[in-house]
Coordinates of C-alpha atoms in Angstrom, one line a residue:
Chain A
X1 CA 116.6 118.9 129.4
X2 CA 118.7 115.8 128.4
X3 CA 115.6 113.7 128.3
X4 CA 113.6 115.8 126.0
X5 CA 116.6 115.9 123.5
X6 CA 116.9 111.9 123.7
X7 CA 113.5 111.6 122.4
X8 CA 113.9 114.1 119.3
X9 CA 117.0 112.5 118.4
X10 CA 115.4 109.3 118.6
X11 CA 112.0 110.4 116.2
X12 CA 114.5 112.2 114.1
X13 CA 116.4 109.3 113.2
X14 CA 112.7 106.6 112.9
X15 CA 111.7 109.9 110.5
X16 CA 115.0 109.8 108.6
X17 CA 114.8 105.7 108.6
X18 CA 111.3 105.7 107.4
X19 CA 112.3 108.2 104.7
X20 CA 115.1 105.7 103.2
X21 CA 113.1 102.8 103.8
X22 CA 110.4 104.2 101.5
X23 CA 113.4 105.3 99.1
X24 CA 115.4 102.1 98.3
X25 CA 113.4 99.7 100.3
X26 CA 114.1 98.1 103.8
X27 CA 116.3 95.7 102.5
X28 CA 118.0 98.0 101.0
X29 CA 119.2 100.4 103.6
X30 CA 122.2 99.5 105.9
X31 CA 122.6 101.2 109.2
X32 CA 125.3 103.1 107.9
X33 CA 122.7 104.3 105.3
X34 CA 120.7 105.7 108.1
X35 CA 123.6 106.9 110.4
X36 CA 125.4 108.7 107.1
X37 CA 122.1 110.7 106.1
X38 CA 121.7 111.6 109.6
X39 CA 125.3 112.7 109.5
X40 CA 125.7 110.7 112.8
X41 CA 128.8 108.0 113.7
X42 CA 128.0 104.6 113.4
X43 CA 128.4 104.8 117.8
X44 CA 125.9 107.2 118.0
X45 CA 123.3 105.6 115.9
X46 CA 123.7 102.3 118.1
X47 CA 123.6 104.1 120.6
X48 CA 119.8 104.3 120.1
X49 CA 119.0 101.5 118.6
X50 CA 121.2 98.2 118.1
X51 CA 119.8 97.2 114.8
X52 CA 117.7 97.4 111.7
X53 CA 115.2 94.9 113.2
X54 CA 114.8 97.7 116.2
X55 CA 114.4 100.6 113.8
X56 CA 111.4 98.9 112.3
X57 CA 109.7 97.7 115.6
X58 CA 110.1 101.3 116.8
X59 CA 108.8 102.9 113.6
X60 CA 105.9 100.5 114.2
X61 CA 105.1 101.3 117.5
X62 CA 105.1 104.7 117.0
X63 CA 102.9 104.4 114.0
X64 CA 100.6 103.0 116.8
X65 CA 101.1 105.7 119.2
X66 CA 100.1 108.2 116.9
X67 CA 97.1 106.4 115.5
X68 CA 96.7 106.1 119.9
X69 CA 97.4 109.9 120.3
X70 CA 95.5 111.5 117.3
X71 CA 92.5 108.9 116.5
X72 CA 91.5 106.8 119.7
X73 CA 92.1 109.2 122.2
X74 CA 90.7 112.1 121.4
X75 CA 87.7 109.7 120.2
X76 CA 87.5 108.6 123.7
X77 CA 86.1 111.5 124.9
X78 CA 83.4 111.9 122.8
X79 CA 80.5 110.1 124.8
X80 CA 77.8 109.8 121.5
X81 CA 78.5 106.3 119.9
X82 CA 77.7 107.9 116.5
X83 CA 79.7 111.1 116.8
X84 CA 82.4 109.2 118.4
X85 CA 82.9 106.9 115.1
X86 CA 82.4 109.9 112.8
X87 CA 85.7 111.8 114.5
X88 CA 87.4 108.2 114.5
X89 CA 86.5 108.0 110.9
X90 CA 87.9 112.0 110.3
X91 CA 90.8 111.5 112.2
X92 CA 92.1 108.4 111.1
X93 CA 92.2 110.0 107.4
X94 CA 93.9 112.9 108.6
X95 CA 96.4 110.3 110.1
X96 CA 96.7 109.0 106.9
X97 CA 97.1 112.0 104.5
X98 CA 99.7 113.7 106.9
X99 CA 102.6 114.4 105.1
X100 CA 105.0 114.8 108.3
X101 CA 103.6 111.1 108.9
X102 CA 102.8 109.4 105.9
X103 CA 106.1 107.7 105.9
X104 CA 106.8 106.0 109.2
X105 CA 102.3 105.6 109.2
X106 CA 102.5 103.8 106.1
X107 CA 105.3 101.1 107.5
X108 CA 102.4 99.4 109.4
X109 CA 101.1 98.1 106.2
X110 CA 103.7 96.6 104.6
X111 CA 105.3 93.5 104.7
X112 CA 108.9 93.4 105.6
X113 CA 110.7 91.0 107.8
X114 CA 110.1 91.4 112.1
X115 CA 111.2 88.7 114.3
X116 CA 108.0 86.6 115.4
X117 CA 108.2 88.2 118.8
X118 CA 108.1 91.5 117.9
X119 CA 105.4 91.0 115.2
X120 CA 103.5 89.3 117.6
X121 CA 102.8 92.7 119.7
X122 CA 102.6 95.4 117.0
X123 CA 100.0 92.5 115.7
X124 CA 98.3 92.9 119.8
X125 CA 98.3 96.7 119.1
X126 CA 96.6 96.2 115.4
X127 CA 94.3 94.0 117.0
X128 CA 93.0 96.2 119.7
X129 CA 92.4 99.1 116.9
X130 CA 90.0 96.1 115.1
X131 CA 88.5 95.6 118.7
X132 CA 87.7 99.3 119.3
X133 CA 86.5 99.8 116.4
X134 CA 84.1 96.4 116.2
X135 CA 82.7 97.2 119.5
X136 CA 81.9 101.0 118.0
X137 CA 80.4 100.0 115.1
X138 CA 78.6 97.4 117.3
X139 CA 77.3 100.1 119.5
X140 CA 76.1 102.9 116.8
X141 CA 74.6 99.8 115.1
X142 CA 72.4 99.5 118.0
X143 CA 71.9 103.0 119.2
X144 CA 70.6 103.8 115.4
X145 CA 68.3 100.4 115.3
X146 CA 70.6 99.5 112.2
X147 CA 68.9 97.3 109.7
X148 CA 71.7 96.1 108.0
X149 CA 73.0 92.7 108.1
X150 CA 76.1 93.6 107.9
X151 CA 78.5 92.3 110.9
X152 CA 80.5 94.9 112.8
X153 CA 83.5 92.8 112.1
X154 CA 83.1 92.6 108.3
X155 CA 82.1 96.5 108.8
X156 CA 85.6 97.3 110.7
X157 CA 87.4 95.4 107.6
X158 CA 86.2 97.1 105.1
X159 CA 85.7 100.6 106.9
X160 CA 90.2 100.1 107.7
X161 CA 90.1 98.9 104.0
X162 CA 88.7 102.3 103.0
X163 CA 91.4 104.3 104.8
X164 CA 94.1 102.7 104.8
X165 CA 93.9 102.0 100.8
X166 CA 93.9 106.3 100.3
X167 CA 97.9 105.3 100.9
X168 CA 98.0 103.9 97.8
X169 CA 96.4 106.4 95.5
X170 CA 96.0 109.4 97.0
X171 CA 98.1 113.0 95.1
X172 CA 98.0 116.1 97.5
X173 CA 97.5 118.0 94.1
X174 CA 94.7 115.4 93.3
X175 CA 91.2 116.3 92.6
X176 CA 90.2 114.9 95.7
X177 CA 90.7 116.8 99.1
X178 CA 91.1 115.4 102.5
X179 CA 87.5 117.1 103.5
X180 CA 86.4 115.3 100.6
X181 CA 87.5 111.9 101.6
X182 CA 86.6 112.2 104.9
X183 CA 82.7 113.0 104.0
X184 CA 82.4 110.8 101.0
X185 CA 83.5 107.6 102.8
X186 CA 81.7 108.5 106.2
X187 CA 78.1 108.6 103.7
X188 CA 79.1 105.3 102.1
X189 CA 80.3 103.9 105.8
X190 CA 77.0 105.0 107.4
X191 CA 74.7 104.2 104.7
X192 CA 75.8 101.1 104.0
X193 CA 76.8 99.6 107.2
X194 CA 74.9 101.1 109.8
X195 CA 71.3 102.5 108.1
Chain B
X1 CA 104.5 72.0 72.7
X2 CA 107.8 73.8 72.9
X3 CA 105.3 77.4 73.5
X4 CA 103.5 76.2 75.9
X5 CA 106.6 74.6 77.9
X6 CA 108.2 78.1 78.0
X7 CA 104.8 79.9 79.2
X8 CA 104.8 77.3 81.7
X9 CA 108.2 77.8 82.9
X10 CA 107.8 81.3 82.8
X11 CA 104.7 81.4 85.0
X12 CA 106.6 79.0 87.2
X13 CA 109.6 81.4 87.7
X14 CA 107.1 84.2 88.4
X15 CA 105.3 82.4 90.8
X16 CA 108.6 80.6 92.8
X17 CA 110.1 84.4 92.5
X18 CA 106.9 85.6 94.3
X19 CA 107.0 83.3 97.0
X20 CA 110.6 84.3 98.0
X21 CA 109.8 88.2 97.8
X22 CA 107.4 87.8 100.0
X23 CA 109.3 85.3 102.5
X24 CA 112.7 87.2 102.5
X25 CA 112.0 90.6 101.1
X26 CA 112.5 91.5 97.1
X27 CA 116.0 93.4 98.4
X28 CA 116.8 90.3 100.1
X29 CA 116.3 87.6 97.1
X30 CA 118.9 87.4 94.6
X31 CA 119.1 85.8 91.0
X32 CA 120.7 83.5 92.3
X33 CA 118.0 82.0 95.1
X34 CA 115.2 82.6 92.3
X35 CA 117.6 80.0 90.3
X36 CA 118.7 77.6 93.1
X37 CA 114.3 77.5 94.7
X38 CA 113.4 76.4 91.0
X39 CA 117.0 73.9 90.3
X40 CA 117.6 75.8 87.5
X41 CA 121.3 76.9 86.4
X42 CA 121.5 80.7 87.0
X43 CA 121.7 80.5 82.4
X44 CA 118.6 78.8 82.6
X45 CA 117.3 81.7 84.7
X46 CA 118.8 84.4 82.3
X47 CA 117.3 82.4 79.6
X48 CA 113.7 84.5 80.5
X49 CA 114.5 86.9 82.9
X50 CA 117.7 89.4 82.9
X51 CA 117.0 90.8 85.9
X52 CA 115.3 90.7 89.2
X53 CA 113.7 94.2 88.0
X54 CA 112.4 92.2 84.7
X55 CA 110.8 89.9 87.1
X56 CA 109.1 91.9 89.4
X57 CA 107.8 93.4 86.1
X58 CA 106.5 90.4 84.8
X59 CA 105.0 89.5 88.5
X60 CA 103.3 92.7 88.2
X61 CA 102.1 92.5 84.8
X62 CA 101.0 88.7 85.5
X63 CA 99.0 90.0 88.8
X64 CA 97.0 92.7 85.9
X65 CA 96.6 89.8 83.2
X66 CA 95.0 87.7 86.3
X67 CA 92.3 90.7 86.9
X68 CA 91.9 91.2 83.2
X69 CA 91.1 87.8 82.8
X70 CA 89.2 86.9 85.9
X71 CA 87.6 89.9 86.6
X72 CA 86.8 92.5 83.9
X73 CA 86.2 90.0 81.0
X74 CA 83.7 88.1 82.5
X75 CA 81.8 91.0 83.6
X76 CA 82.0 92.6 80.6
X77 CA 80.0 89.7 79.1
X78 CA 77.0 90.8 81.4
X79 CA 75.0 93.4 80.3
X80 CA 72.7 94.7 83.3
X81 CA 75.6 97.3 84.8
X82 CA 74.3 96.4 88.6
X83 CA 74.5 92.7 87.9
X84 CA 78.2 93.5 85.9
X85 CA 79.3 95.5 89.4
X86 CA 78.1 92.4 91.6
X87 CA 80.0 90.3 89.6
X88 CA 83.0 92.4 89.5
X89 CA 82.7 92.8 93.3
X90 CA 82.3 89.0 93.6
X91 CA 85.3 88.2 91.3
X92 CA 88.0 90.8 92.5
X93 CA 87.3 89.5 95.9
X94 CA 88.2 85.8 94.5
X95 CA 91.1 87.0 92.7
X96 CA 92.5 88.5 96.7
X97 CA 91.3 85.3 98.2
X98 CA 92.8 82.7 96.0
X99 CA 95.4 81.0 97.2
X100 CA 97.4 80.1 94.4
X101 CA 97.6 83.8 93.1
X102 CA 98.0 85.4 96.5
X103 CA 101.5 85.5 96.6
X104 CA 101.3 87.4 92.7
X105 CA 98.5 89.6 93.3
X106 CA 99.8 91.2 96.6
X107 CA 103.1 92.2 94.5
X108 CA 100.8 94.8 93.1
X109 CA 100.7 96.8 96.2
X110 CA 103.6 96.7 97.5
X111 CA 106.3 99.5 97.7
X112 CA 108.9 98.0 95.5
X113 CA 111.3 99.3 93.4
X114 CA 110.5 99.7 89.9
X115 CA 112.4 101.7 86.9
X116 CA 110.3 104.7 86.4
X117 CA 109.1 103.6 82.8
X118 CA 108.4 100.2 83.6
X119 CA 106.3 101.6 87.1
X120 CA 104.6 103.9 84.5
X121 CA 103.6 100.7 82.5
X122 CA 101.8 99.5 85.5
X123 CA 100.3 102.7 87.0
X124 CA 98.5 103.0 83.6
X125 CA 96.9 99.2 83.7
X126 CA 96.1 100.2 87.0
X127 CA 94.5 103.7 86.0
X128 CA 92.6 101.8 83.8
X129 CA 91.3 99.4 85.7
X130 CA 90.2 102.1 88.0
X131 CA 88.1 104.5 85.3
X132 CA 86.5 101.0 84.2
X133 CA 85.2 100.7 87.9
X134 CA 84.5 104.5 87.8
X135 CA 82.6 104.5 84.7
X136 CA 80.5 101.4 86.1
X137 CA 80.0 102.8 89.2
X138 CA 78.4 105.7 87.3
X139 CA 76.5 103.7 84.8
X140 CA 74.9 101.8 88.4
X141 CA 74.4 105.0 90.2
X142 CA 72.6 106.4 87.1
X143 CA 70.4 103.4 86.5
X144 CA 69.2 103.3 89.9
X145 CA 68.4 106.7 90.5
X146 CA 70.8 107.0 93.1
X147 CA 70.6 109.8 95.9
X148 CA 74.1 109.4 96.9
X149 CA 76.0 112.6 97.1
X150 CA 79.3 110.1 96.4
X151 CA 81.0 110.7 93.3
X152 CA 81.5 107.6 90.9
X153 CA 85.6 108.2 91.7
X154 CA 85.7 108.6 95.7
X155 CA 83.5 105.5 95.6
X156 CA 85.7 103.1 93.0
X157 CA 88.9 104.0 95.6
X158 CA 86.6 103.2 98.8
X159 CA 86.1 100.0 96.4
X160 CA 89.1 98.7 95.9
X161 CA 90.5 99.9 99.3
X162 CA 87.9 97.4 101.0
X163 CA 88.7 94.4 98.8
X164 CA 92.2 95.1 98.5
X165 CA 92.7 95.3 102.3
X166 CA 91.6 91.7 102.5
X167 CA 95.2 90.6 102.3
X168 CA 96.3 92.3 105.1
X169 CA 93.7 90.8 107.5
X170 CA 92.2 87.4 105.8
X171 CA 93.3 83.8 107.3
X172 CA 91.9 80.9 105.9
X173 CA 91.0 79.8 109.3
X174 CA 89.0 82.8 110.4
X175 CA 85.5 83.4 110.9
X176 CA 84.9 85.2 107.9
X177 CA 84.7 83.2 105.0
X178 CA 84.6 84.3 101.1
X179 CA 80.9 84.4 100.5
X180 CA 80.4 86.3 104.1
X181 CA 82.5 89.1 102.6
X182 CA 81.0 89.2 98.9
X183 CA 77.7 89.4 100.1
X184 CA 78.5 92.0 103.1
X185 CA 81.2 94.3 101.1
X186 CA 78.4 94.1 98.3
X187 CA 76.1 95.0 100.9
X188 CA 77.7 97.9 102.5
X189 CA 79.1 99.1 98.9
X190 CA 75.9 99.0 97.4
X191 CA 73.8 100.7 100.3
X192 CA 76.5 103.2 100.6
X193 CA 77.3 104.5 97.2
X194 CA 74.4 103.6 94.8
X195 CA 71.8 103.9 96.5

């Protein structure tokens, strides 16, 4: 299965990048770097992907697939507006505090140097994540009778805000646990957005 | 005024340092380009900074002075804890949106390198930072009567996520301006967690 192979090699060494870029910084790591701690020749790293610049792209986009695969997908198929943007809500955490993940997830967030071009459609992808979420929030807002004034724009902001921030301070041996997360910020998400 | 000249060379390094970190990368800024963006001889540099690690330090340490001074000293002035959380709220989102400390304050989040005791130094001002929210958080839950089941600590991390997030989506030329989000973060924060 040649083709199956190509792809683990392939997430193996976006896994192995992400690893070293979260080490000593993009900047930081050469493509020998990655090719050495992969214990692969210079040739067969090219092979896969021509440059630094295409590493990070990659590790990106498949950020995006997996946020794609494990949040918006399985979301999809929920057909209550309410119970839809709770999984979204419980998935996207769980996204966030995998620790097989964490490091080529958390490279959508920070700010290193992609050519315009290729920032311009990981930006797209970003972008349709706000979208589905606005037009959620939009449509449990209405199927609830919300009250509140609160925009489902601002409401998407802050409710990514939320999540994505647990990057930043979040200890597995912490005193709080991913359950905990997940139904403390959907209470202050529905109360205070959508109530 | 020979004090005030060096604080204001200082701040000025900092701030020119800043700007290049976040243009081409802190791995991808040298001494030297801090030295040749401000016209300064690379002695004059050495003359306050030793090393690129020393300033991203001081950028760090300048981005905690900023909130100390802008945030949690005012509100410590006001008694009422709800009013001193609105105000907190209302400031921090200020100190994100202001354009002339953006490029400082983001250095805060980012995944740079730091020498373990210096990193230490700035984790702690962070920490503390955090228990003030935590504790005030507390203090407004407790005043209200609140029927939240969300502890004082999941709620200052939901906090900060959503006003910290800002960077990553805010434009200037946007629909959502900085008294939409003060009064609709405040809104949902307020609805959700003390309520």
């Amino acid at each position: 299965m040649p083709r199956e192979a190509t792809t683990d090699s392939r997430q193996e060494i976006l896994r192995t990048a992400a690893r070293l870029f979260q080490q000593q910084g993009y900047d930081g790591t050469s493509m020998n770097d990655v090719a050495a701690a992969l214990r692969l020749s210079k040739g067969g790293l090219y092979h896969h992907f021509q440059s630094k610049d295409e590493i990070l792209f990659n590790l990106m986009s498949h950020a995006m697939d997996i946020t794609e695969e494990r949040v918006i997908g399985p979301a999809k198929q929920i057909p209550d507006p309410e119970e839809r943007l709770r999984v979204v809500i419980r998935r996207h955490i769980a996204v966030v505090l995998s620790e097989r993940d964490r490091e080529i997830t958390v490279m959508l967030h920070e700010n290193h140097p992609l050519s315009p071009a290729l920032r311009r459609k990981i930006n797209g992808r970003k972008k349709d994540y706000i979208h589905f979420l606005e037009n959620l929030i939009g449509e449990v807002q209405r199927a609830r009778g919300s009250q509140a004034s609160v925009t489902p724009r601002a409401a998407a902001f802050a409710l990514l805000g939320m999540i994505n921030w647990i990057y930043q301070w979040y200890r597995p041996d912490g005193t709080l646990h991913e359950e905990d997360i997940a139904q403390q910020y959907t209470e202050i998400f529905f109360q205070g957005a959508l109530a």
